[in-house]
PDB file of C-alpha atoms in Angstrom:
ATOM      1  CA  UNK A   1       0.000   0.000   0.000  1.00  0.00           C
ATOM      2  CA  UNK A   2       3.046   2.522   0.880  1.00  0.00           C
ATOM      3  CA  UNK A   3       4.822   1.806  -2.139  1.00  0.00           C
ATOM      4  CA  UNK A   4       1.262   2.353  -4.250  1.00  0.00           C
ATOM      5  CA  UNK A   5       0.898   5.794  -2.495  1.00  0.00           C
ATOM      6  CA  UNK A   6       4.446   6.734  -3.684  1.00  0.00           C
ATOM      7  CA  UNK A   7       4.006   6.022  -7.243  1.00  0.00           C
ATOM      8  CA  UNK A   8       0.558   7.457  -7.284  1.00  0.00           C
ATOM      9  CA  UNK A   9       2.357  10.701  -6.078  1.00  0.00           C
ATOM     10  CA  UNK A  10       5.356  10.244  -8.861  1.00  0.00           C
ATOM     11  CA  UNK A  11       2.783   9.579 -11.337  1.00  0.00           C
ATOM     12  CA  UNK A  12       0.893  12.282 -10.659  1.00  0.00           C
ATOM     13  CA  UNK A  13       3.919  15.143 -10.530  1.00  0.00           C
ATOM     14  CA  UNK A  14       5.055  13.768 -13.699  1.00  0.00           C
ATOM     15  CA  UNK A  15       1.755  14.111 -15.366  1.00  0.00           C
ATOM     16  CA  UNK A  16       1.242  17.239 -13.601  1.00  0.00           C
ATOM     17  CA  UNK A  17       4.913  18.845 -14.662  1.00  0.00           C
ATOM     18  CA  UNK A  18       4.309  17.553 -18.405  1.00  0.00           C
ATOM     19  CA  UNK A  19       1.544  19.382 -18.630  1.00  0.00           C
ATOM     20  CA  UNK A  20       3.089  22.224 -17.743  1.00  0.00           C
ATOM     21  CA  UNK A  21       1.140  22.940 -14.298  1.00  0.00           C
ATOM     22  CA  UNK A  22       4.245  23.066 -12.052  1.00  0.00           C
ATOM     23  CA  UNK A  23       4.287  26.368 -10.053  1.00  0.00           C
ATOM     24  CA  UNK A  24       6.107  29.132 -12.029  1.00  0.00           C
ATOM     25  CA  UNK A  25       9.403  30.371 -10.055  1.00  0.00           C
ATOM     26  CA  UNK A  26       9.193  33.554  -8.549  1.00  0.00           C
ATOM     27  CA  UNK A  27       9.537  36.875 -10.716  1.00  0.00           C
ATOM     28  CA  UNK A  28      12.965  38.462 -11.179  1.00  0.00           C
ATOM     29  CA  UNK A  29      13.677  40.947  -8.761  1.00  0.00           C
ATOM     30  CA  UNK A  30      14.136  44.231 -10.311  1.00  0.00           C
ATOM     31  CA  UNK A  31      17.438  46.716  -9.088  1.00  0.00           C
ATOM     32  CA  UNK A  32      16.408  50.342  -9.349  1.00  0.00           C
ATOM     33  CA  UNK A  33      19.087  53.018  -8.978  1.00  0.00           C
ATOM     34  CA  UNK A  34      17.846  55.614  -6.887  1.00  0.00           C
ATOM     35  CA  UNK A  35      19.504  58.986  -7.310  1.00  0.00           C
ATOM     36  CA  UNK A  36      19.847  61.843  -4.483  1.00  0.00           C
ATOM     37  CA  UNK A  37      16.656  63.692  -3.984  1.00  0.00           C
ATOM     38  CA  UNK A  38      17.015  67.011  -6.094  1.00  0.00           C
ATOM     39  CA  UNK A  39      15.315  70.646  -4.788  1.00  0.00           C
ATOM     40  CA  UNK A  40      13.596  71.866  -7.595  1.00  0.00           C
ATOM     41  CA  UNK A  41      11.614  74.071  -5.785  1.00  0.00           C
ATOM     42  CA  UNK A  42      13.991  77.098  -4.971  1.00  0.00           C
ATOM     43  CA  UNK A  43      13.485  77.005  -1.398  1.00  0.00           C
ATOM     44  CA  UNK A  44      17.289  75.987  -0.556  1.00  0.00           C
ATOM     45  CA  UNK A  45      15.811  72.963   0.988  1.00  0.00           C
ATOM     46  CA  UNK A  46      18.664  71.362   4.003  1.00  0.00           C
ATOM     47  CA  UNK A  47      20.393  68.406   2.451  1.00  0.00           C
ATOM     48  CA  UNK A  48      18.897  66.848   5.568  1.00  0.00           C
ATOM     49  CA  UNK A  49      15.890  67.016   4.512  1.00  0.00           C
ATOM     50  CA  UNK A  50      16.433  66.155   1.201  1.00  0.00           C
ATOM     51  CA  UNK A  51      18.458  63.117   2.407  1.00  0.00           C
ATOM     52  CA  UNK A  52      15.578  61.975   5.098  1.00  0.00           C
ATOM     53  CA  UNK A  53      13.103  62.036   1.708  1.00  0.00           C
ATOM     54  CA  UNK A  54      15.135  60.035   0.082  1.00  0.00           C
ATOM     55  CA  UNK A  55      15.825  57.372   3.138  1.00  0.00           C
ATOM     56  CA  UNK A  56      12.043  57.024   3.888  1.00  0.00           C
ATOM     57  CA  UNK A  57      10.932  56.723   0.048  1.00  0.00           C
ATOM     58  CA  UNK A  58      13.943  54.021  -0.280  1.00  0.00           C
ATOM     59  CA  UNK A  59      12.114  52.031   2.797  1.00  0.00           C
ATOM     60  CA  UNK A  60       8.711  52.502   1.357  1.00  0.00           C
ATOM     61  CA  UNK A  61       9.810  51.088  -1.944  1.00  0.00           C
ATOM     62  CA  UNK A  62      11.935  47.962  -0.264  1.00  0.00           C
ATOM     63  CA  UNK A  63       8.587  47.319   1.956  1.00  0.00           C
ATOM     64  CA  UNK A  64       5.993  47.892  -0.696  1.00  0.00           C
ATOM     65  CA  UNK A  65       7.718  45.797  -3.208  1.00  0.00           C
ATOM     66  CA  UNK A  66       9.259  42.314  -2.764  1.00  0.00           C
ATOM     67  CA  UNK A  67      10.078  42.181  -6.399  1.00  0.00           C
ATOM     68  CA  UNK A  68      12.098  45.245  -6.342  1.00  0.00           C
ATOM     69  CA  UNK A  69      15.749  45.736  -4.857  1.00  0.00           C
ATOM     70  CA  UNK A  70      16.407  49.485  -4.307  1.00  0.00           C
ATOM     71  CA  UNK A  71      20.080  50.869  -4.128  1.00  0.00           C
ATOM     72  CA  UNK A  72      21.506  54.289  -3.735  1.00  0.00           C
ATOM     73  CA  UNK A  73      23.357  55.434  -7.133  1.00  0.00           C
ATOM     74  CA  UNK A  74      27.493  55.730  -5.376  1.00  0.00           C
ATOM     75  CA  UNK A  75      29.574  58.588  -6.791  1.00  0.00           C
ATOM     76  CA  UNK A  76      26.804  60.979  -8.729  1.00  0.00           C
ATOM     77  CA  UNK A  77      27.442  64.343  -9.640  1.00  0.00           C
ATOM     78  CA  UNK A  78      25.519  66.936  -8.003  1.00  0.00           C
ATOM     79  CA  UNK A  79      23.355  68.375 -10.434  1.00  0.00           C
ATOM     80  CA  UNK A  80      21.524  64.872 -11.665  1.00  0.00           C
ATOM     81  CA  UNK A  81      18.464  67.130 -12.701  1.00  0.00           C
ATOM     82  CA  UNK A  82      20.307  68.533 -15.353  1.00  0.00           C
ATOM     83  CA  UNK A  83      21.925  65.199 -16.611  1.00  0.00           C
ATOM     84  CA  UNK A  84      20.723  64.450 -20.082  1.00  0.00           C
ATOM     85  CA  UNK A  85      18.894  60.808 -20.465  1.00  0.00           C
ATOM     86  CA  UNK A  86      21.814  59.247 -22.577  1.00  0.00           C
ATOM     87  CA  UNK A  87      24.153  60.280 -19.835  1.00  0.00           C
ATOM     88  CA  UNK A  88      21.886  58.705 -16.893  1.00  0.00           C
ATOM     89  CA  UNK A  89      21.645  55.328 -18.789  1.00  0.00           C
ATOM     90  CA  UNK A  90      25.016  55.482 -18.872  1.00  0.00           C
ATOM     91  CA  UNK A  91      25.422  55.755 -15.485  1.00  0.00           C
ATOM     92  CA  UNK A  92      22.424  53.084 -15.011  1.00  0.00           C
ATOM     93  CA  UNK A  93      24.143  50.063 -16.862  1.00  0.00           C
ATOM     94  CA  UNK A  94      27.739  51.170 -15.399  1.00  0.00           C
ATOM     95  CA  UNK A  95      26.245  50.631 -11.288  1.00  0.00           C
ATOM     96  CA  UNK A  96      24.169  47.583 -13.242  1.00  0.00           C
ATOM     97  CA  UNK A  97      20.843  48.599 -12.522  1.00  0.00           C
ATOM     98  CA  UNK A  98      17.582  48.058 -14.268  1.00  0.00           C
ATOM     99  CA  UNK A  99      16.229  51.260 -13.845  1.00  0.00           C
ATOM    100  CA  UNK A 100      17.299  54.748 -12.241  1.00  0.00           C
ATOM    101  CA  UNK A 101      15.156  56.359 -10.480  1.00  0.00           C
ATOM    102  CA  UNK A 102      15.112  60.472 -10.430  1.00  0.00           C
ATOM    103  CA  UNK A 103      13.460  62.818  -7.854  1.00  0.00           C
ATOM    104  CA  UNK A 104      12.818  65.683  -5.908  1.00  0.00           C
ATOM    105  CA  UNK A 105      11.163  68.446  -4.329  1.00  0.00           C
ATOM    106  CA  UNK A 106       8.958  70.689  -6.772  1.00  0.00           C
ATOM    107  CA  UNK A 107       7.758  72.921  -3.907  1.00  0.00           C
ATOM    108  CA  UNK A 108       6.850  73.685  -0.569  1.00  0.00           C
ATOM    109  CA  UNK A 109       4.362  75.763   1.031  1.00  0.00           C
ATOM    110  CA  UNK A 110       3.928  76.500   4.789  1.00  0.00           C
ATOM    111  CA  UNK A 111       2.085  78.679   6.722  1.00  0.00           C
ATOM    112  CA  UNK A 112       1.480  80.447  10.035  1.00  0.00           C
ATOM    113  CA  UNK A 113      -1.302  77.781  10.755  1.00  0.00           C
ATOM    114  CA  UNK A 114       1.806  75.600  11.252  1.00  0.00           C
ATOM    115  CA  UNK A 115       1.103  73.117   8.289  1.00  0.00           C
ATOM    116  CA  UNK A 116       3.189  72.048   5.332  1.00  0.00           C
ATOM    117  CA  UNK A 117       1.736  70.952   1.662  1.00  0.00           C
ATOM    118  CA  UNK A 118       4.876  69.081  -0.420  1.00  0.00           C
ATOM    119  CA  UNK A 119       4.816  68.648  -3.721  1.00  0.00           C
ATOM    120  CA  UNK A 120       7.262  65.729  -5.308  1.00  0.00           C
ATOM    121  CA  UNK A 121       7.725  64.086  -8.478  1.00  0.00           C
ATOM    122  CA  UNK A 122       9.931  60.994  -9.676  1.00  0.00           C
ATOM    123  CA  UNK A 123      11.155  59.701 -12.943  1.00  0.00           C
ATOM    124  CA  UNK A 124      11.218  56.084 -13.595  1.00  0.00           C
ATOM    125  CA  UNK A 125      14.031  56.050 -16.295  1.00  0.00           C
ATOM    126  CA  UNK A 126      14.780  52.749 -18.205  1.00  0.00           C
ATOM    127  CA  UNK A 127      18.378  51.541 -18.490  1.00  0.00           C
ATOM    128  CA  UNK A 128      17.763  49.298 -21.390  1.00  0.00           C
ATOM    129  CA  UNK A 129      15.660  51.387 -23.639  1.00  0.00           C
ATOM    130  CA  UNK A 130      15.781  54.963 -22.171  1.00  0.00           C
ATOM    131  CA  UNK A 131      11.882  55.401 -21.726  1.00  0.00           C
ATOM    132  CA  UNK A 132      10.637  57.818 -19.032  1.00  0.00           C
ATOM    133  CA  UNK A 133       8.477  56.845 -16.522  1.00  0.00           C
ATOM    134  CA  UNK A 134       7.049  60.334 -14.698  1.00  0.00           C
ATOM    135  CA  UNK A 135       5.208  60.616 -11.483  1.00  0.00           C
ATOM    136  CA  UNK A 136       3.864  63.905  -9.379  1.00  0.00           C
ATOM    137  CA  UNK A 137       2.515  63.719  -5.831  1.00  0.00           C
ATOM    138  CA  UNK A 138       1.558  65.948  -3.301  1.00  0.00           C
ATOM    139  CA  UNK A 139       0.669  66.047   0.311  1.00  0.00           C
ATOM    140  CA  UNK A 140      -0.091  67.844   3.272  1.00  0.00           C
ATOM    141  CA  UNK A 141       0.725  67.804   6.966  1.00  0.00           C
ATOM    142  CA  UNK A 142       1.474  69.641  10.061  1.00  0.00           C
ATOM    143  CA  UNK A 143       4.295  70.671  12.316  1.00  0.00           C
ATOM    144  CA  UNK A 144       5.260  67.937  15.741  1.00  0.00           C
ATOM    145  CA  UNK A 145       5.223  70.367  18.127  1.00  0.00           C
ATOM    146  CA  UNK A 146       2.942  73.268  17.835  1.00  0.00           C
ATOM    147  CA  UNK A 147       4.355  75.477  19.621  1.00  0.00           C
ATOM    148  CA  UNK A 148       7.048  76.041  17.164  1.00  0.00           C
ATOM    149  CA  UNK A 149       7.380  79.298  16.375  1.00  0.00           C
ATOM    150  CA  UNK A 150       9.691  78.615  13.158  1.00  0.00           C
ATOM    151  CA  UNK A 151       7.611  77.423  10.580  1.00  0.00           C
ATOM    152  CA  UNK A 152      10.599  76.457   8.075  1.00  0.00           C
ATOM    153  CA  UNK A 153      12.080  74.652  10.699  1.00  0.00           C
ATOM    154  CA  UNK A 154      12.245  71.262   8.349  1.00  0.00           C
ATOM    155  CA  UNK A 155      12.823  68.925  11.205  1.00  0.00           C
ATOM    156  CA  UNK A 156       9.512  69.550  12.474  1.00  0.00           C
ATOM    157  CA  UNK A 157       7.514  68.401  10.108  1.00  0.00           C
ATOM    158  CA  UNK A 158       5.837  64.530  10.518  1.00  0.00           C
ATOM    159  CA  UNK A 159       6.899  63.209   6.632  1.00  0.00           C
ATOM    160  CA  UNK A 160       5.935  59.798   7.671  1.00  0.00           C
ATOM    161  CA  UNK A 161       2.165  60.747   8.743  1.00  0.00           C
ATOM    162  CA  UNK A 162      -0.645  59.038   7.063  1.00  0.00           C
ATOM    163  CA  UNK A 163      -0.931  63.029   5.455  1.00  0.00           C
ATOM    164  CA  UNK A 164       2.435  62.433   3.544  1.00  0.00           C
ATOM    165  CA  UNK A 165       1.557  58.906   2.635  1.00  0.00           C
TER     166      UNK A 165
END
């Protein structure tokens, strides 16, 4: 009876894997490039902030996505907004990425009610082909501690609210 069981069983993944019901192997995990967040709003954002963006969108991305493997781009100029496509590809296939992604900061308005409305964007840029992917966002939230009297204090601000989300 055991050794009936155990050729029902071989049987049955043979006839299952010739028919070609075996289960397919995970997807191939895609490397994105992620280049420093870029202030494109003329604010003189801090690099701090600029740099905390660009941790916390990293995480959202490695979290959000299984099938995605995000690194930072090592050794970029500082003016990536103003590097043509041909030259980012470049760059892309020389850190041997997939894709490159581009952002930054398009504006930011605060007022004396203590609140903060952000407005980002983000370029999906294609290694292989050199298609542009581009995305806009905005979002709104308020100050930590309200008795703040500094308004464009950037380290105030709660980026990781549901607001910002």
């Amino acid at each position: 009876m055991k050794n009936a069981a155990i050729v029902f069983l071989f049987m049955l993944s043979t006839i299952c894997l010739a028919m070609g019901t075996a289960v397919p192997a995970k997807a191939e995990v895609v490397s994105i490039g992620m280049l420093p967040v870029q202030d494109e709003s003329g604010d003189q954002i801090p690099q701090k902030l600029l740099h905390k963006i660009e941790q916390d969108f990293k995480e959202k991305l490695t979290l959000s996505y299984q099938d995605v493997l995000v690194r930072a781009v090592k050794g970029t100029p500082a003016g990536t907004s103003s590097m043509q496509i041909d030259q980012l590809t470049a760059l892309g296939r020389q850190q041997g990425v997939r894709y490159l992604l581009r952002s930054g900061i398009l504006g930011i308005k605060s007022d004396s009610a203590l609140s903060c409305d952000v407005g980002l964007y983000a370029e999906l840029i294609s290694v292989d082909s050199g298609a542009v992917t581009t995305m806009r966002a905005n979002g709104a939230g308020s100050e930590a501690s309200p008795a703040v009297d500094d308004v464009r204090r950037w380290e105030a601000y709660h980026f990781r609210s549901s607001a910002f989300t």
